mmCIF file of C-alpha atoms in Angstrom:
data_model
loop_
_atom_site.group_PDB
_atom_site.id
_atom_site.type_symbol
_atom_site.label_atom_id
_atom_site.label_comp_id
_atom_site.label_asym_id
_atom_site.label_seq_id
_atom_site.Cartn_x
_atom_site.Cartn_y
_atom_site.Cartn_z
ATOM 1 C CA GLY A 1 0.000 0.000 0.000
ATOM 2 C CA LEU A 2 0.845 3.678 -0.248
ATOM 3 C CA THR A 3 1.801 5.782 2.787
ATOM 4 C CA ARG A 4 1.957 9.575 2.459
ATOM 5 C CA LEU A 5 4.278 11.768 4.541
ATOM 6 C CA GLY A 6 3.782 15.517 4.788
ATOM 7 C CA ARG A 7 2.256 18.407 6.679
ATOM 8 C CA ALA A 8 -1.157 18.498 8.265
ATOM 9 C CA ASP A 9 -2.241 21.359 5.939
ATOM 10 C CA ALA A 10 -1.572 19.357 2.758
ATOM 11 C CA PRO A 11 -4.422 19.342 0.193
ATOM 12 C CA VAL A 12 -4.436 15.534 0.409
ATOM 13 C CA ALA A 13 -4.610 13.949 3.866
ATOM 14 C CA GLN A 14 -1.208 12.635 4.942
ATOM 15 C CA ASP A 15 -0.861 9.296 6.692
ATOM 16 C CA ILE A 16 2.193 10.441 8.639
ATOM 17 C CA ARG A 17 2.062 14.125 9.551
ATOM 18 C CA LEU A 18 5.305 15.940 10.213
ATOM 19 C CA GLY A 19 6.059 19.528 11.202
ATOM 20 C CA GLY A 20 8.824 22.006 10.534
ATOM 21 C CA LEU A 21 9.792 24.554 7.890
ATOM 22 C CA SER A 22 11.816 21.953 6.008
ATOM 23 C CA ILE A 23 8.751 19.692 5.587
ATOM 24 C CA ALA A 24 6.765 20.131 2.384
ATOM 25 C CA LYS A 25 2.997 19.813 2.372
ATOM 26 C CA GLU A 26 3.384 16.630 0.367
ATOM 27 C CA HIS A 27 6.910 15.526 1.162
ATOM 28 C CA CYS A 28 7.286 11.903 0.073
ATOM 29 C CA THR A 29 5.510 8.573 -0.146
ATOM 30 C CA LEU A 30 6.308 5.015 0.850
ATOM 31 C CA ASP A 31 5.032 2.348 -1.507
ATOM 32 C CA CYS A 32 5.003 -1.199 -0.113
ATOM 33 C CA ASN A 33 4.542 -3.842 -2.787
ATOM 34 C CA ASP A 34 5.180 -7.527 -2.069
ATOM 35 C CA ARG A 35 7.408 -6.645 0.926
ATOM 36 C CA VAL A 36 9.477 -4.236 -1.196
ATOM 37 C CA VAL A 37 9.284 -0.685 0.166
ATOM 38 C CA THR A 38 10.101 2.153 -2.233
ATOM 39 C CA LEU A 39 10.507 5.743 -1.063
ATOM 40 C CA HIS A 40 9.404 8.451 -3.550
ATOM 41 C CA PRO A 41 10.643 12.006 -2.810
ATOM 42 C CA LEU A 42 8.144 14.581 -4.107
ATOM 43 C CA GLY A 43 9.330 17.713 -5.862
ATOM 44 C CA SER A 44 12.328 19.346 -4.183
ATOM 45 C CA ALA A 45 11.547 17.923 -0.740
ATOM 46 C CA LYS A 46 14.578 17.096 1.383
ATOM 47 C CA VAL A 47 15.026 13.351 1.852
ATOM 48 C CA PHE A 48 18.345 11.826 2.924
ATOM 49 C CA ILE A 49 19.106 8.099 2.733
ATOM 50 C CA ASN A 50 22.077 7.035 4.868
ATOM 51 C CA GLY A 51 23.273 10.639 4.955
ATOM 52 C CA ASN A 52 22.963 11.320 1.215
ATOM 53 C CA LEU A 53 20.389 13.589 -0.389
ATOM 54 C CA THR A 54 18.202 11.762 -2.881
ATOM 55 C CA ARG A 55 15.858 13.044 -5.561
ATOM 56 C CA GLU A 56 15.183 9.628 -7.059
ATOM 57 C CA ASP A 57 13.046 6.698 -5.962
ATOM 58 C CA VAL A 58 14.903 4.440 -3.538
ATOM 59 C CA VAL A 59 14.154 0.852 -2.554
ATOM 60 C CA LEU A 60 14.775 0.731 1.195
ATOM 61 C CA ALA A 61 16.939 -1.962 2.727
ATOM 62 C CA HIS A 62 16.872 -3.172 6.315
ATOM 63 C CA GLY A 63 18.707 -0.700 8.551
ATOM 64 C CA ASP A 64 18.587 2.259 6.154
ATOM 65 C CA ARG A 65 18.567 5.661 7.857
ATOM 66 C CA VAL A 66 15.966 8.032 6.430
ATOM 67 C CA ILE A 67 16.028 11.748 7.293
ATOM 68 C CA ILE A 68 12.910 13.680 6.312
ATOM 69 C CA GLY A 69 13.531 17.425 6.191
ATOM 70 C CA ASN A 70 16.041 18.514 8.807
ATOM 71 C CA ASN A 71 15.083 16.820 12.039
ATOM 72 C CA HIS A 72 12.878 13.777 11.420
ATOM 73 C CA ILE A 73 15.017 10.643 11.444
ATOM 74 C CA PHE A 74 13.660 7.144 10.835
ATOM 75 C CA ILE A 75 15.286 3.722 10.766
ATOM 76 C CA PHE A 76 13.792 1.275 8.279
ATOM 77 C CA ASN A 77 13.377 -2.115 9.957
ATOM 78 C CA ASP A 78 12.272 -5.150 7.991
ATOM 79 C CA PRO A 79 10.930 -7.717 10.530
ATOM 80 C CA GLN A 80 11.451 -10.656 8.204
ATOM 81 C CA GLU A 81 15.019 -9.592 7.384
ATOM 82 C CA MET A 82 15.760 -9.193 11.091
ATOM 83 C CA GLN A 83 14.357 -12.656 11.760
ATOM 84 C CA ARG A 84 16.459 -14.044 8.902
ATOM 85 C CA LEU A 85 19.605 -12.561 10.471
ATOM 86 C CA ILE A 86 18.677 -14.022 13.860
ATOM 87 C CA ASP A 87 18.008 -17.471 12.331
ATOM 88 C CA GLU A 88 21.284 -17.330 10.402
ATOM 89 C CA ARG A 89 23.153 -16.459 13.587
ATOM 90 C CA GLU A 90 21.545 -19.376 15.464
ATOM 91 C CA GLN A 91 22.421 -21.776 12.627
ATOM 92 C CA LEU A 92 26.057 -20.665 12.716
ATOM 93 C CA LEU A 93 26.092 -21.107 16.476
ATOM 94 C CA ALA A 94 24.631 -24.616 16.184
ATOM 95 C CA ALA A 95 27.136 -25.610 13.479
ATOM 96 C CA ASN A 96 30.141 -24.087 15.282
ATOM 97 C CA PRO A 97 29.344 -23.876 19.011
ATOM 98 C CA GLU A 98 32.948 -22.963 19.893
ATOM 99 C CA THR A 99 33.149 -20.087 17.392
ATOM 100 C CA PRO A 100 31.135 -17.012 18.386
ATOM 101 C CA PRO A 101 28.869 -16.002 15.476
ATOM 102 C CA PRO A 102 28.689 -12.380 14.344
ATOM 103 C CA PRO A 103 26.319 -10.241 16.433
ATOM 104 C CA VAL A 104 22.941 -9.300 15.073
ATOM 105 C CA PRO A 105 23.330 -5.823 13.517
ATOM 106 C CA GLN A 106 21.816 -3.073 15.622
ATOM 107 C CA ALA A 107 20.138 0.002 14.176
ATOM 108 C CA LEU A 108 21.871 3.354 14.501
ATOM 109 C CA ASP A 109 20.502 5.816 17.013
ATOM 110 C CA TRP A 110 19.593 9.462 16.374
ATOM 111 C CA GLU A 111 23.086 10.815 17.126
ATOM 112 C CA ALA A 112 24.768 8.234 14.882
ATOM 113 C CA ALA A 113 22.398 9.053 12.025
ATOM 114 C CA GLN A 114 23.057 12.784 12.516
ATOM 115 C CA LYS A 115 26.808 12.184 12.451
ATOM 116 C CA GLU A 116 26.474 10.128 9.290
ATOM 117 C CA TRP A 117 24.522 12.989 7.690
ATOM 118 C CA ALA A 118 27.048 15.578 8.898
ATOM 119 C CA ILE A 119 30.038 13.709 7.433
ATOM 120 C CA ALA A 120 28.254 13.331 4.077
ATOM 121 C CA ASN A 121 26.968 16.948 4.047
ATOM 122 C CA ALA A 122 29.607 18.967 5.883
ATOM 123 C CA GLU A 123 28.711 22.210 4.057
ATOM 124 C CA GLY A 124 32.290 23.475 3.924
ATOM 125 C CA MET A 125 33.305 21.964 7.248
ATOM 126 C CA THR A 126 35.766 19.123 7.625
ATOM 127 C CA LEU A 127 34.316 16.415 9.806
ATOM 128 C CA VAL A 128 36.751 13.632 10.539
ATOM 129 C CA ASP A 129 35.820 9.974 10.528
ATOM 130 C CA THR A 130 37.943 9.157 13.579
ATOM 131 C CA ALA A 131 37.025 5.463 13.483
ATOM 132 C CA ALA A 132 38.485 5.168 9.970
ATOM 133 C CA GLN A 133 41.644 7.013 11.045
ATOM 134 C CA GLU A 134 42.085 4.727 14.050
ATOM 135 C CA ALA A 135 41.553 1.646 11.893
ATOM 136 C CA GLU A 136 44.187 2.884 9.419
ATOM 137 C CA LEU A 137 46.665 3.503 12.256
ATOM 138 C CA MET A 138 46.086 0.020 13.681
ATOM 139 C CA LYS A 139 46.532 -1.471 10.192
ATOM 140 C CA LYS A 140 49.897 0.272 9.754
ATOM 141 C CA MET A 141 51.020 -0.838 13.223
ATOM 142 C CA LYS A 142 50.101 -4.435 12.456
ATOM 143 C CA GLU A 143 51.876 -4.376 9.079
ATOM 144 C CA MET A 144 55.002 -2.910 10.695
ATOM 145 C CA GLU A 145 55.034 -5.507 13.493
ATOM 146 C CA GLU A 146 54.536 -8.348 10.996
ATOM 147 C CA ARG A 147 57.411 -7.077 8.827
ATOM 148 C CA MET A 148 59.765 -6.707 11.783
ATOM 149 C CA GLN A 149 58.781 -10.131 13.121
ATOM 150 C CA LYS A 150 59.510 -11.738 9.736
ATOM 151 C CA GLU A 151 62.946 -10.099 9.624
ATOM 152 C CA LYS A 152 63.656 -11.290 13.160
ATOM 153 C CA GLU A 153 62.609 -14.844 12.292
ATOM 154 C CA GLN A 154 64.763 -14.734 9.140
ATOM 155 C CA ALA A 155 67.802 -13.682 11.196
ATOM 156 C CA GLN A 156 67.130 -16.531 13.635
ATOM 157 C CA ARG A 157 66.912 -19.044 10.758
ATOM 158 C CA GLU A 158 70.192 -17.773 9.319
ATOM 159 C CA LEU A 159 71.856 -18.167 12.719
ATOM 160 C CA GLU A 160 70.583 -21.723 13.097
ATOM 161 C CA GLU A 161 71.644 -22.597 9.549
ATOM 162 C CA GLN A 162 75.112 -21.163 10.211
ATOM 163 C CA ARG A 163 75.474 -23.240 13.364
ATOM 164 C CA ALA A 164 74.322 -26.378 11.564
ATOM 165 C CA ALA A 165 76.831 -25.717 8.748
ATOM 166 C CA PHE A 166 79.624 -25.271 11.306
ATOM 167 C CA GLU A 167 78.786 -28.545 13.034
ATOM 168 C CA GLU A 168 78.721 -30.321 9.678
ATOM 169 C CA GLN A 169 82.149 -28.906 8.765
ATOM 170 C CA GLN A 170 83.539 -30.049 12.100
ATOM 171 C CA ARG A 171 82.242 -33.553 11.486
ATOM 172 C CA GLU A 172 83.777 -33.600 8.003
ATOM 173 C CA ILE A 173 87.152 -32.433 9.330
ATOM 174 C CA GLU A 174 87.079 -35.107 12.044
ATOM 175 C CA ALA A 175 86.131 -37.801 9.519
ATOM 176 C CA GLN A 176 89.006 -36.729 7.235
ATOM 177 C CA ARG A 177 91.383 -36.823 10.193
ATOM 178 C CA GLU A 178 90.354 -40.348 11.151
ATOM 179 C CA GLU A 179 90.658 -41.546 7.549
ATOM 180 C CA ALA A 180 94.123 -39.981 7.138
ATOM 181 C CA GLU A 181 95.246 -41.467 10.451
ATOM 182 C CA LYS A 182 94.176 -44.967 9.369
ATOM 183 C CA LYS A 183 95.980 -44.564 6.055
ATOM 184 C CA LEU A 184 99.216 -43.448 7.708
ATOM 185 C CA LYS A 185 99.108 -46.321 10.174
ATOM 186 C CA THR A 186 98.554 -48.762 7.332
ATOM 187 C CA GLU A 187 101.493 -47.393 5.304
ATOM 188 C CA GLY A 188 103.744 -47.342 8.409
ATOM 189 C CA GLY A 189 107.307 -45.985 8.155
ATOM 190 C CA ALA A 190 109.897 -44.474 10.487
ATOM 191 C CA ASP A 191 108.380 -41.003 10.359
ATOM 192 C CA LEU A 192 104.825 -42.198 11.175
ATOM 193 C CA GLU A 193 104.735 -40.403 14.503
ATOM 194 C CA GLN A 194 105.874 -37.131 12.916
ATOM 195 C CA LYS A 195 103.305 -37.435 10.124
ATOM 196 C CA LEU A 196 100.514 -38.094 12.624
ATOM 197 C CA LYS A 197 101.624 -35.075 14.647
ATOM 198 C CA GLU A 198 101.652 -32.826 11.575
ATOM 199 C CA MET A 199 98.267 -34.105 10.498
ATOM 200 C CA GLN A 200 96.824 -33.491 13.966
ATOM 201 C CA GLU A 201 98.185 -29.930 13.981
ATOM 202 C CA ARG A 202 96.719 -29.283 10.538
ATOM 203 C CA VAL A 203 93.319 -30.606 11.601
ATOM 204 C CA GLU A 204 93.351 -28.560 14.793
ATOM 205 C CA LYS A 205 94.289 -25.443 12.794
ATOM 206 C CA GLU A 206 91.423 -26.034 10.362
ATOM 207 C CA GLN A 207 89.028 -26.589 13.235
ATOM 208 C CA GLU A 208 90.196 -23.406 14.970
ATOM 209 C CA GLU A 209 89.826 -21.370 11.777
ATOM 210 C CA ASN A 210 86.368 -22.829 11.242
ATOM 211 C CA ARG A 211 85.434 -22.094 14.855
ATOM 212 C CA LYS A 212 86.554 -18.458 14.572
ATOM 213 C CA ALA A 213 84.694 -18.020 11.304
ATOM 214 C CA GLN A 214 81.591 -19.454 12.954
ATOM 215 C CA GLU A 215 81.965 -17.161 15.969
ATOM 216 C CA ASP A 216 82.335 -14.118 13.689
ATOM 217 C CA ALA A 217 79.272 -15.097 11.663
ATOM 218 C CA THR A 218 77.318 -15.777 14.864
ATOM 219 C CA ARG A 219 78.260 -12.373 16.302
ATOM 220 C CA VAL A 220 77.113 -10.653 13.103
ATOM 221 C CA LEU A 221 73.787 -12.495 13.081
ATOM 222 C CA GLU A 222 73.239 -12.013 16.820
ATOM 223 C CA LEU A 223 73.996 -8.301 16.444
ATOM 224 C CA LYS A 224 71.538 -8.111 13.537
ATOM 225 C CA GLN A 225 68.921 -9.910 15.600
ATOM 226 C CA LYS A 226 69.518 -7.606 18.569
ATOM 227 C CA GLU A 227 69.203 -4.548 16.322
ATOM 228 C CA LEU A 228 65.946 -5.903 14.910
ATOM 229 C CA GLU A 229 64.611 -6.530 18.406
ATOM 230 C CA GLU A 230 65.572 -3.023 19.490
ATOM 231 C CA GLU A 231 64.050 -1.528 16.340
ATOM 232 C CA LEU A 232 60.878 -3.542 16.836
ATOM 233 C CA ALA A 233 60.649 -2.390 20.474
ATOM 234 C CA ALA A 234 61.256 1.218 19.410
ATOM 235 C CA GLN A 235 58.656 0.949 16.657
ATOM 236 C CA LYS A 236 56.142 -0.535 19.092
ATOM 237 C CA ALA A 237 56.830 2.229 21.600
ATOM 238 C CA ALA A 238 56.459 4.868 18.883
ATOM 239 C CA ALA A 239 53.281 3.230 17.629
ATOM 240 C CA GLN A 240 51.914 3.077 21.169
ATOM 241 C CA ALA A 241 52.721 6.752 21.694
ATOM 242 C CA ALA A 242 51.087 7.581 18.356
ATOM 243 C CA ALA A 243 48.040 5.519 19.311
ATOM 244 C CA GLU A 244 47.764 7.318 22.664
ATOM 245 C CA ALA A 245 48.112 10.711 20.951
ATOM 246 C CA ALA A 246 45.544 9.657 18.363
ATOM 247 C CA GLU A 247 43.188 8.589 21.152
ATOM 248 C CA VAL A 248 43.515 12.001 22.832
ATOM 249 C CA LYS A 249 42.938 13.715 19.493
ATOM 250 C CA ARG A 250 40.008 11.397 18.754
ATOM 251 C CA LYS A 251 38.323 12.300 22.030
ATOM 252 C CA GLN A 252 38.854 15.988 21.376
ATOM 253 C CA THR A 253 37.596 15.641 17.812
ATOM 254 C CA ASP A 254 34.612 13.560 18.879
ATOM 255 C CA LYS A 255 33.663 16.175 21.462
ATOM 256 C CA ALA A 256 33.934 18.995 18.914
ATOM 257 C CA GLN A 257 32.021 17.019 16.314
ATOM 258 C CA GLU A 258 29.330 16.144 18.836
ATOM 259 C CA THR A 259 28.823 19.874 19.442
ATOM 260 C CA ILE A 260 28.715 20.530 15.699
ATOM 261 C CA ILE A 261 26.283 17.692 15.076
ATOM 262 C CA ASN A 262 23.978 18.947 17.808
ATOM 263 C CA LEU A 263 24.041 22.431 16.257
ATOM 264 C CA LEU A 264 23.435 21.288 12.669
ATOM 265 C CA PRO A 265 19.640 20.775 12.979
ATOM 266 C CA MET A 266 19.257 24.262 14.491
ATOM 267 C CA ILE A 267 21.418 25.801 11.768
ATOM 268 C CA ARG A 268 19.412 24.086 9.037
ATOM 269 C CA GLU A 269 16.193 25.228 10.687
ATOM 270 C CA ALA A 270 17.513 28.813 10.967
ATOM 271 C CA ASN A 271 18.447 28.810 7.268
ATOM 272 C CA ASP A 272 14.963 27.550 6.389
ATOM 273 C CA ILE A 273 13.434 30.383 8.440
ATOM 274 C CA SER A 274 15.716 32.876 6.683
ATOM 275 C CA ARG A 275 14.640 31.605 3.262
ATOM 276 C CA GLU A 276 10.976 31.591 4.296
ATOM 277 C CA CYS A 277 11.279 35.210 5.456
ATOM 278 C CA GLN A 278 13.390 36.136 2.408
ATOM 279 C CA ARG A 279 16.071 37.659 4.632
ATOM 280 C CA GLY A 280 18.998 36.510 2.499
ATOM 281 C CA ILE A 281 20.956 35.413 5.575
ATOM 282 C CA LYS A 282 22.813 32.113 5.658
ATOM 283 C CA PHE A 283 24.058 30.632 8.918
ATOM 284 C CA GLU A 284 27.186 28.487 8.887
ATOM 285 C CA LEU A 285 29.654 26.934 11.319
#
């Protein structure tokens, strides 16, 4: 069926009667056909859907915010859609009892709808979406921590690989020593003892050189790992400080925006009065 919204002094009786200078005599209609509700703005009447001015017919979806004129805010609730969301949530809970399902979406309140309108129609003002800014900051912090953690893990792998390579070299040197010792003993000769001594000294020298090379490589990797850990800690501290500063700024911004949002309906109403009286005065923040 058809539902008319407008003023009480409209030539055609209105089903929903609204007041205010921004309300036209015949403002808009709601046409419900087979559970599909279409909003028809009439003439130049002010109708905002989810903060945006519309002059065209709009099929309303569950949860849409509808502002009629300046001050009349409605939330479109579809009972069957809400029940579908509740049923879907219960099915997810039954299928995965250990995994919390997403909460049932809640409708925005008057202040949230006003803020949405204000951000979309700032009229020369800059209203900040602090939630989006905070989300972007958290995203950058997470990306930075993931990158630093990967570099730290890579340094740890390189250190472990270096140690494993050193141990393998030591085993190879020892195996070569044992094989050479067996060969010398088999060949015999008067200078066997001297040859064994020389071989032992050579093996010990190779092992010492290998050990020093391993210690140098380990120190380099450990230093790199320590630097990464210090950088990661510094980055986390800086990110935490930035987050705290952003939180202070967010609270200040939210407070200022709350004041602005509360003033916007009065400013719009004052501008409507000015136009009605043909005063040529425009009020702005």
